[in-house]
Steps between C-alpha positions, in 0.01 A plus 500: 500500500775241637706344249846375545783636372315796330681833484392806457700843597143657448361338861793612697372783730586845312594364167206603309525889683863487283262536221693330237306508165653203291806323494784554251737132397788564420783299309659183692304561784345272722082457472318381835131354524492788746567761204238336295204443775600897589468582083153357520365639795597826360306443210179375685556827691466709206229335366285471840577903491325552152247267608409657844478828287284377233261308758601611795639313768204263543286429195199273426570455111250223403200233753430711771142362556393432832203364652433503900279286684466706834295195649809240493758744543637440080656644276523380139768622288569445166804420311690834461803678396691724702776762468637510879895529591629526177361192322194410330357196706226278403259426818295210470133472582419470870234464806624710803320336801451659857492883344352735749229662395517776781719784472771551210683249387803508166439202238856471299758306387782288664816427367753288573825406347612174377799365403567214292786289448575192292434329795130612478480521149753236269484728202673748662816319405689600213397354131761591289620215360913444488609769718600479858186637624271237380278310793683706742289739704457837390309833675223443686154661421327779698071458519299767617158268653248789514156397691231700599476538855433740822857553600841398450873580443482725227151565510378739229130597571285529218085507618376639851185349636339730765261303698481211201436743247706672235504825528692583182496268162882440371461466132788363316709664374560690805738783553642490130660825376220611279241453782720734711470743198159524514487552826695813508274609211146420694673692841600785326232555221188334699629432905251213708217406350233198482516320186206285531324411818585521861138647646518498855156454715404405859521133664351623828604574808573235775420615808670198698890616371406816422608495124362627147517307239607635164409268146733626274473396133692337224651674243791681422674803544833709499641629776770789413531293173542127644241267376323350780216206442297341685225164352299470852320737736668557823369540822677801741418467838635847742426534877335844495727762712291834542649723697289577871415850637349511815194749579448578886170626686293526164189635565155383372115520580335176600271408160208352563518128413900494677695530167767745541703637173837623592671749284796287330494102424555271401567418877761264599383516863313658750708542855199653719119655464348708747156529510224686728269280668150612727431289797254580806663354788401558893719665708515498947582886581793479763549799679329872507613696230753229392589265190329200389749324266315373146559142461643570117741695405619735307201707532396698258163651619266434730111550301308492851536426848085396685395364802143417559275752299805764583721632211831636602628818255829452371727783599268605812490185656768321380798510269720226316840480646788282476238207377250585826157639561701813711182650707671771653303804360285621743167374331318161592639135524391177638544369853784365584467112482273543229455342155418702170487474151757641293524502087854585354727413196811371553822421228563146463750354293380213260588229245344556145286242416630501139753667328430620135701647248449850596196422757502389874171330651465597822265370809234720610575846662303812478421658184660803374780513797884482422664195423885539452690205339839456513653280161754405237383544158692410164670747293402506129795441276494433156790233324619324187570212341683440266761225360869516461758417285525114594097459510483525852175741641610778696272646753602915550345638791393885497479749772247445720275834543204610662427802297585428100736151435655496161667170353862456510702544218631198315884477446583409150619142474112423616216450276200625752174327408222629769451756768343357811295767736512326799154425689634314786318182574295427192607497121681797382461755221671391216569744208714386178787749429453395192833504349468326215632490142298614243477277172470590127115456541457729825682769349269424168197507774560822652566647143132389426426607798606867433361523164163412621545784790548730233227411240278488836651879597395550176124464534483588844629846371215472248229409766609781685452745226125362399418503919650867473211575193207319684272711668319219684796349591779641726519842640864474620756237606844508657710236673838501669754200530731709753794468305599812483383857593364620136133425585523714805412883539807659616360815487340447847660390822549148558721230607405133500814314305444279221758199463455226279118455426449656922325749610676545855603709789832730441805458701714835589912324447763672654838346376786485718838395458646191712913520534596109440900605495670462153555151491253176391302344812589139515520227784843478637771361305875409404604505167654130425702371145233319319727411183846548473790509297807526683745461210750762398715437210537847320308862509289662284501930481122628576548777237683325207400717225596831695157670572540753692160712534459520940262239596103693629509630816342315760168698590211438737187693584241484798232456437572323189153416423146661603177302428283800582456741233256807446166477296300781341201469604193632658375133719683231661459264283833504360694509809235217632600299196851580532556309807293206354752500272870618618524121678740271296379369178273197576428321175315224622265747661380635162164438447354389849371673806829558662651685195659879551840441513626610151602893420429729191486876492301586200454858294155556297290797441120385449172736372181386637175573305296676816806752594786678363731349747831278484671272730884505584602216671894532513794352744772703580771469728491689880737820537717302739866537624751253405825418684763395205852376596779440260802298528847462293539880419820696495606614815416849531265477173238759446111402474433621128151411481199276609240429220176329602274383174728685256385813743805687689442566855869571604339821650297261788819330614608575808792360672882574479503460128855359497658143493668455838865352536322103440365660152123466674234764495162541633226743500128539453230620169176548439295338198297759321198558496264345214778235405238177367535212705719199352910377547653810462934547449694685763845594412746706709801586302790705624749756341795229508316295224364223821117366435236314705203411374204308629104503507257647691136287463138645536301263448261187683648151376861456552611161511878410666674405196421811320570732826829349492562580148413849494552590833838342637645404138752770381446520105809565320456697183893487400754234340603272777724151435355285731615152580231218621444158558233287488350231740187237562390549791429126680200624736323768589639767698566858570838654388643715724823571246775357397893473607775460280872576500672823351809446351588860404410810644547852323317873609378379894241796409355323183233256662443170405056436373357178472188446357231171516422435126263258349584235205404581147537209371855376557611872574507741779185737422408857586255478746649579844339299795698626777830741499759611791892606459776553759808771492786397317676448800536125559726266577643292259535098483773290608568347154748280725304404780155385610291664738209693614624854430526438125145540453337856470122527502267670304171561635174560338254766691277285550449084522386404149311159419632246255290218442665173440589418153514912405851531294593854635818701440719796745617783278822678606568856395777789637640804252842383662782355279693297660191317808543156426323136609639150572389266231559123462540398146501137350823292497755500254874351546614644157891552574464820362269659727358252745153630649224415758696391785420576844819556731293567781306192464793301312198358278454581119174574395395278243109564419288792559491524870131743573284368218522837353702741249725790536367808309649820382344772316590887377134636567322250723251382235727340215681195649807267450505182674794341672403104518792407635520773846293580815534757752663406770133579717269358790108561435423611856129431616334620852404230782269616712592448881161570559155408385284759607548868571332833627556807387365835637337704258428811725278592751187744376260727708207496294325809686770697410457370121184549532294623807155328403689208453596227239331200353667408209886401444727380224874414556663508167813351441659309271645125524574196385372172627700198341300202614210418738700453749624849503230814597518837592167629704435819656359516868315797675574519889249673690483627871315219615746270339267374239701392194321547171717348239447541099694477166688764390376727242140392573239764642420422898174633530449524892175487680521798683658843521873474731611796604758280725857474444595183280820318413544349135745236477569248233578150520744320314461116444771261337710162450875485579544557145264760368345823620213729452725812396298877505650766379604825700184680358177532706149758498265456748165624400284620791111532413202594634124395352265757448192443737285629204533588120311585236476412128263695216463413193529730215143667297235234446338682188091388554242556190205688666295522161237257615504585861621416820735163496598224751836437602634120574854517670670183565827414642656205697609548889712403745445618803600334804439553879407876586596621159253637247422652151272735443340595140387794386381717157499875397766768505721626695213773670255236543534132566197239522597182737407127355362304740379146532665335221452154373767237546641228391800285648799448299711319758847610626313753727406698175144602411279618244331833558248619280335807551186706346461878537234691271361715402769715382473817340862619471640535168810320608624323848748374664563202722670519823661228730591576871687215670577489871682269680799398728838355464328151613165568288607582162221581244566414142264582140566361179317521156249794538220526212223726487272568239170753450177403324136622505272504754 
């Protein structure tokens, strides 16, 4: 704004960073226009601050409505009001003209700033009659002119077209402080969901730009709370990326008809074909016992050689060499000069007449000779979609696999809406992840629902007992979901493993140990100040109320956590179902074909009615040594005792049993045997009073956050006075810790802790997110000077995420007396006892400089607030000085882990993935340099048996700002499939009284490639094979198989299963019935 002769100290450059809060007149004192323009800007301040925290900083309050004509390149706005900068403007109704329509482009409001004089505006002079003022001109008028428009200077952004449609609704009133409230409530209580709407199908695939085309639907949804709407369909167009593998010298048999199917498709290209072709050709012998040179080559045999009525025999007479008819064995050959006959195949490279998904059409060649292709065929890979917070559609790509792809996981600010299998080339498989909120009358549904599954349990339980009384009727039934072991004989040998409604081949695990160091695996970094607040005007004791009960001991194990536990029991099925479900806990799995990844261990003891027998089925935790250090004990302290579970097992340590001069110990125990599987306390106390505790976890589904807390978090049991403050953190990062400045320093051997705390409320509360402490050695603050050294950091173990907008507080505790902090408190110039001055910075602090409070408690849970004081502190977040990294897992021999080789492999680990843009995937290096790459905690299932040696490496993806982070824990689970197993059911009781009966098995099959499944009924001394079943297709590669054996005289049977297969052919049964009647 120019305006002459306006004043105002508030636009000289630094004014405003003196933070003066009001002004003070005194008697007989000059008053400027300056002094009053400054009084009111520092009231618009205050009130654009309440504003921006009731709305936010830009708010549609009321209009909104929008209307685009993609065809002209319009947009219609109507009149609207706007919180933006501080001030409430009114924006007129307008037509934007010229908008693109491609790409993204921000819709918002322009401001600018107009002042008016009396020049401008008469009435501006002063109208107070009989006084000196009156008609003279008086203070000129500010106007904010607020338009809508596509840019300007301010611009505040309110819509986002993307490709002239909105991909998010803004409903006024937008951003208010209650909507925010309900946010946090729907992200903590329900996370992303679909409201109403948003189906996602197929547009079809454009060959020309290579692109799919997504139709997502209207409706509306939350993502991680946020409210985002959409009134129109929108069309999502994505250039299809599969990844390539290249297959050379793939060998075939020439089909009759030309039509070659390769092994793997769909097939980007083909780069050459080699066919055998038969051609009779003549031929002029040269010389004697020489070489006649074949006019095509390669040769690849010659079928006859003839002249006249004469037959040459191959081998006698001649021989193929070096692509000639080589007549030097001593048998008979043609004058020399002479022409003869000759018929021989030859290789010959060729262009496929068509190329089909998985199919090559070839010219003609000879039947039922080699052809060998050499290709690039397209990886299956299965992705999301799903929408984020702003309403734009997010497109997360999985890892491509040839052997089992799973989906990717979906960070949390994302609302996913469809997985996509990929088909490459034509429209792809779409399946809804259907997360979607449930209303008053679905929950009222699926109560109807269960009522009417019980009334109809009900009288299928009576059917059953009037079949069970009819002689004509049935003579025996039995079925089998495979959901457990219970309708199994376990009396007799057997081993197929049952998982989750399969009947399958079992997989031998051997779980191994990876070493991944002790710290977190993150890109690169350097820690930087995010926030700060560099003012010092007093200090604050840690340990005001004089607690002085010695802070935990710091204590760490290795392994910390096992995800492989023992299971009583006499098949494989619960190992088999173990590792289907030890991955990380997939939620929006549940329910579809791709579901196995949660964990339970489970305890029952079940009677069937055909044998006295009962079924254990209980987890425990492997026998397993355990490397424990402890930090922080007396120098020269003896170990006491180490308690695992509440059990002692001092007696397994080994190691030197004694705190060294640094008050660390180490040494090794053994968990018991028969200890249940679960989180389970280990505590290492020694004779000085010192304590460590921390947990050891057995169990499958572990996620980061809770690792963290039980694993690297020290509890603390005893009274500590802890200090903290609290801050908003303005965008997502990861903390690294946090500096601040000691201004007194007591015991150097009392340590300083610092915990991570979340908000309860408007307090610190008492669930730790990340924890770390340093000695009590530090340097102390210049209270005089400014500089670099001042600052002492704090570091957390590991990087912990914030996300933007989280209110999160740092806890400080010590049992020291006199360790102090620098603290800047709020300005008074009382004569008495002046405070909140800054000599270093010769600046008095006049309003609350970090946004947050200064807390102090006497037993970290009961708080008093201190409005008017921060810690003096920096927030210090990682940049990443790389995007990408590798990191070595180890390097495995699989014949020496197991000599017949391996075929299946997990990688557990546990991580964190903030956003799409960050991933963590797991490759598999083999000799041949083949990479075979796969999410973590997901089963590879490998299509042969390696016996090579094998690197596993994992590879860490990120943004200069965030990071995948994984923990220092990792198993490796190595596993061989069982080439054949077995599975028999328990006692089929059959009613003989009428004579011999008929049995009708049926089951459904999957049985791909060479694999098979073989049915049979008896006992275990005699089995009867059924053959030549009827079928019927029930797509997905499963089928129907009915079967009919009779007549039986047995008074009871049993049926048997025998699968066979390969790690590439895997044979799968599901829902086996079988049922007796008469003859």
């Amino acid at each position: 704004m120019q305006l002459a002769n306006y004043f105002n100290r508030r636009s000289l450059p630094g004014f405003v960073a003196k933070r003066y809060a009001a002004l003070r007149h005194r008697g007989k004192q000059f008053v400027e226009s300056a002094e009053a323009n400054e009084a009111q800007d520092i009231a618009y301040e205050r009130l654009g601050e309440v504003g921006d925290g009731a709305f936010g900083a830009i708010s549609l309050r009321e209009g909104g409505t929008l209307i685009v004509d993609q065809a002209a390149g319009t947009v219609r706005l109507s009149e609207s009001r706007v919180w933006a900068g501080g001030y409430m403007h009114r924006v007129p109704a307008a037509t934007l003209v010229g908008v693109p329509m491609v790409g993204s482009v921000a819709i918002g409001v322009a401001v600018t700033d107009v002042a008016v004089t009396d020049v401008d505006d008469p009435e501006l002079k002063g109208i107070v009659p009989d006084t000196a003022s009156h008609g003279e001109p008086l203070a000129a008028r500010l106007r904010y002119d607020a338009v809508w428009a596509l840019d300007g200077d301010p611009f505040y952004p309110i819509f986002t077209l993307v490709d002239g449609q909105l991909p998010n609704e803004v409903t006024p009133p937008q951003d208010s402080a209650a909507e925010m409230t309900v946010e946090r409530h729907v992200r903590e209580d329900h996370g992303s969901h679909v409201v109403d709407g948003f189906q996602v199908s197929a547009g079809g695939y454009d060959a020309a730009t290579g692109e799919q085309t997504y139709v997502i639907g209207a409706g509306v949804l939350r993502a991680e709370g946020r409210r985002v709407s959409r009134t129109v369909d929108q069309r999502y167009r994505r250039v299809e990326n599969p990844t390539l593998v290249e297959v050379n010298g793939e060998t075939h048999l020439y089909p009759d008809g030309g039509v070659v199917t390769l092994n793997n498709g769909p097939i980007d290209s083909v780069q050459t074909v080699t066919v055998i072709k038969e051609v009779t050709k003549s031929v002029t012998h040269q010389l004697a016992g020489g070489s006649d040179a074949l006019p095509d080559t390669p040769v690849y045999a010659i079928m006859s050689v003839a002249q006249g009525g004469n037959t040459y025999a191959a081998n006698a007479d001649y021989r193929l060499t070096a692509d000639k008819v080589d007549w030097s064995p001593n048998g008979a050959e043609p004058s020399a000069g002479s022409t003869y006959s000759v018929t021989y195949r030859y290789i010959e490279t060729v262009i496929p007449q068509a190329i089909g998904r998985s199919t090559i059409a070839l010219e003609a060649a000879v039947v039922g000779q080699p052809v060998t292709a050499s290709y690039r065929w397209k990886l299956p890979r299965i992705d999301i979609i799903a929408i984020d917070l702003d309403g734009a559609v997010v497109y997360i790509e999985g890892v491509s696999s040839r052997y089992n792809p799973a989906p990717p996981r979906v960070p949390a600010p994302l609302a996913p809406l469809v997985r996509i299998s990929n088909r490459w080339g034509i429209e792809p498989n779409i399946e809804d992840v259907d997360q979607r909120k449930l209303t008053e009358a679905d929950v009222r549904a699926m109560l109807r629902t269960l009522l009417d599954f019980g009334d109809l349990l009900s009288q299928i339980a009576l059917e059953r007992d009037i079949q069970e009384r009819d002689p004509a009727s049935r003579r025996g039934s039995f079925v089998d979901p495979f959901l457990d072991d219970l309708q199994r004989d376990l009396g007799i040998a057997q081993n197929a493993a049952i998982a989750d409604g399969i009947l399958q081949l079992p997989v031998d695990f051997t779980p191994i140990f990876a070493d991944l160091g002790s710290e977190a695996i993150t890109l690169p970094y350097v820690s930087e100040a995010l926030m700060s607040q560099p003012y010092r005007t007093a200090s604050q004791i840690i340990n005001e109320f004089q607690a002085f009960a010695p802070l935990p001991s710091p204590l760490t194990i290795d392994p910390a956590v096992d995800r492989w536990n023992i299971t009583q029991s006499s098949t494989r099925s619960s190992s088999s179902s173990s590792v289907k479900r030890v991955n990380s806990y997939r939620p929006d799995l549940l329910g579809t074909s791709l579901y196995g990844t949660t964990s339970r261990s489970t305890s029952r003891s079940v009677s069937t009615r055909l044998a006295s027998r009962s079924v254990e089925d209980l987890e425990f935790l492997r026998a397993i040594e355990i490397a424990f250090n402890v930090t922080f004990f007396g120098p020269g302290e003896e170990l006491q005792s180490v308690t695992f579970d509440g059990l002692d097992v001092t007696e397994s340590v080994t190691g030197t049993r004694v705190a060294n001069a640094n008050g660390e110990m180490s040494g090794t125990f053994t968990i018991p045997e028969n200890v249940k599987a679960g989180t389970k306390a280990v505590v290492v106390t020694g004779k000085g009073g010192s304590r460590g505790e921390t947990s050891f976890t057995g169990q499958g589904t572990l996620t980061t956050e809770v690792y963290v807390r039980r694993v690297h978090t020290t509890t603390t049991y005893t009274t500590i006075d802890p200090i903290a403050q609290s801050f908003l953190m303005p965008a997502m990062r990861q903390i690294t810790g946090v500096r601040v400045e000691f201004a007194g320093k007591g015991d150097a051997g009392k340590p300083v802790a610092i915990e991570l705390r979340d908000m309860d409320g408007s307090t610190p509360g008492t669930e730790i997110l990340a924890a770390g402490r340093i000695t009590g050695d530090f340097a102390l603050g210049d209270p005089q000077t400014d500089r670099e050294t001042n600052w002492t950091l704090l570091p957390f173990e590991y990087p912990v995420l914030v996300d933007a907008g989280e209110w999160r507080a740092f806890a400080l505790l010590t049992d020291d007396a006199d360790h102090a902090v620098a603290i800047a408190r709020l300005g008074d110039q009382s004569g008495d006892a002046p405070t909140g001055f800054d000599p270093r910075r010769q600046e008095w602090v006049r309003e609350n400089p970090a946004g947050g409070d200064l807390f102090k408690g006497s037993n970290g849970k009961t708080w008093l607030a201190m409005p008017d004081a921060d810690m003096t502190h920096q927030i210090m977040v990682a940049r990443y000085t790389a995007t990408s990294r590798t990191f070595v897992i180890g390097s495995y021999d699989l014949s020496e882990i197991d000599a017949a080789g391996i075929s299946d492999l997990v990688v557990l680990l546990i991580y964190e993935e903030p956003t799409v843009e960050t991933k963590v995937t797991i490759e598999l290096v083999r000799e041949t340099g083949e990479i075979v790459a796969f999410e973590p905690n997901t089963r590879l299932e490998l299509d042969d048996y390696l016996t090579e040696e094998v690197t596993l490496r994992m590879v860490l993806t990120g943004t200069e700002t965030l990071s995948p982070v994984v923990m220092p824990e990792c198993q490796i689970l190595f596993g061989r499939l069982a080439e054949t197993a077995s599975y028999i059911s328990e006692a089929i009781a059959l009613d003989q009284t009428h004579g011999d009966l008929k049995v009708r098995s049926v089951l459904e099959v999957s049985a791909p490639g060479t694999s098979s499944v073989a049915v049979a009924v008896g006992d275990d001394e005699a089995w009867s094979e059924q053959a030549d079943p009827a079928s019927v297709s029930l797509g997905d590669g499963w089928i129907e198989r009915e079967y009919l054996d009779g007549p039986v005289s047995a008074p009871e049977l049993r049926e048997r299963i025998t699968l066979t297969g390969t790690p590439r052919y895997r044979p799968l049964v599901r829902n086996l019935r079988v049922r007796a009647t008469e003859v």
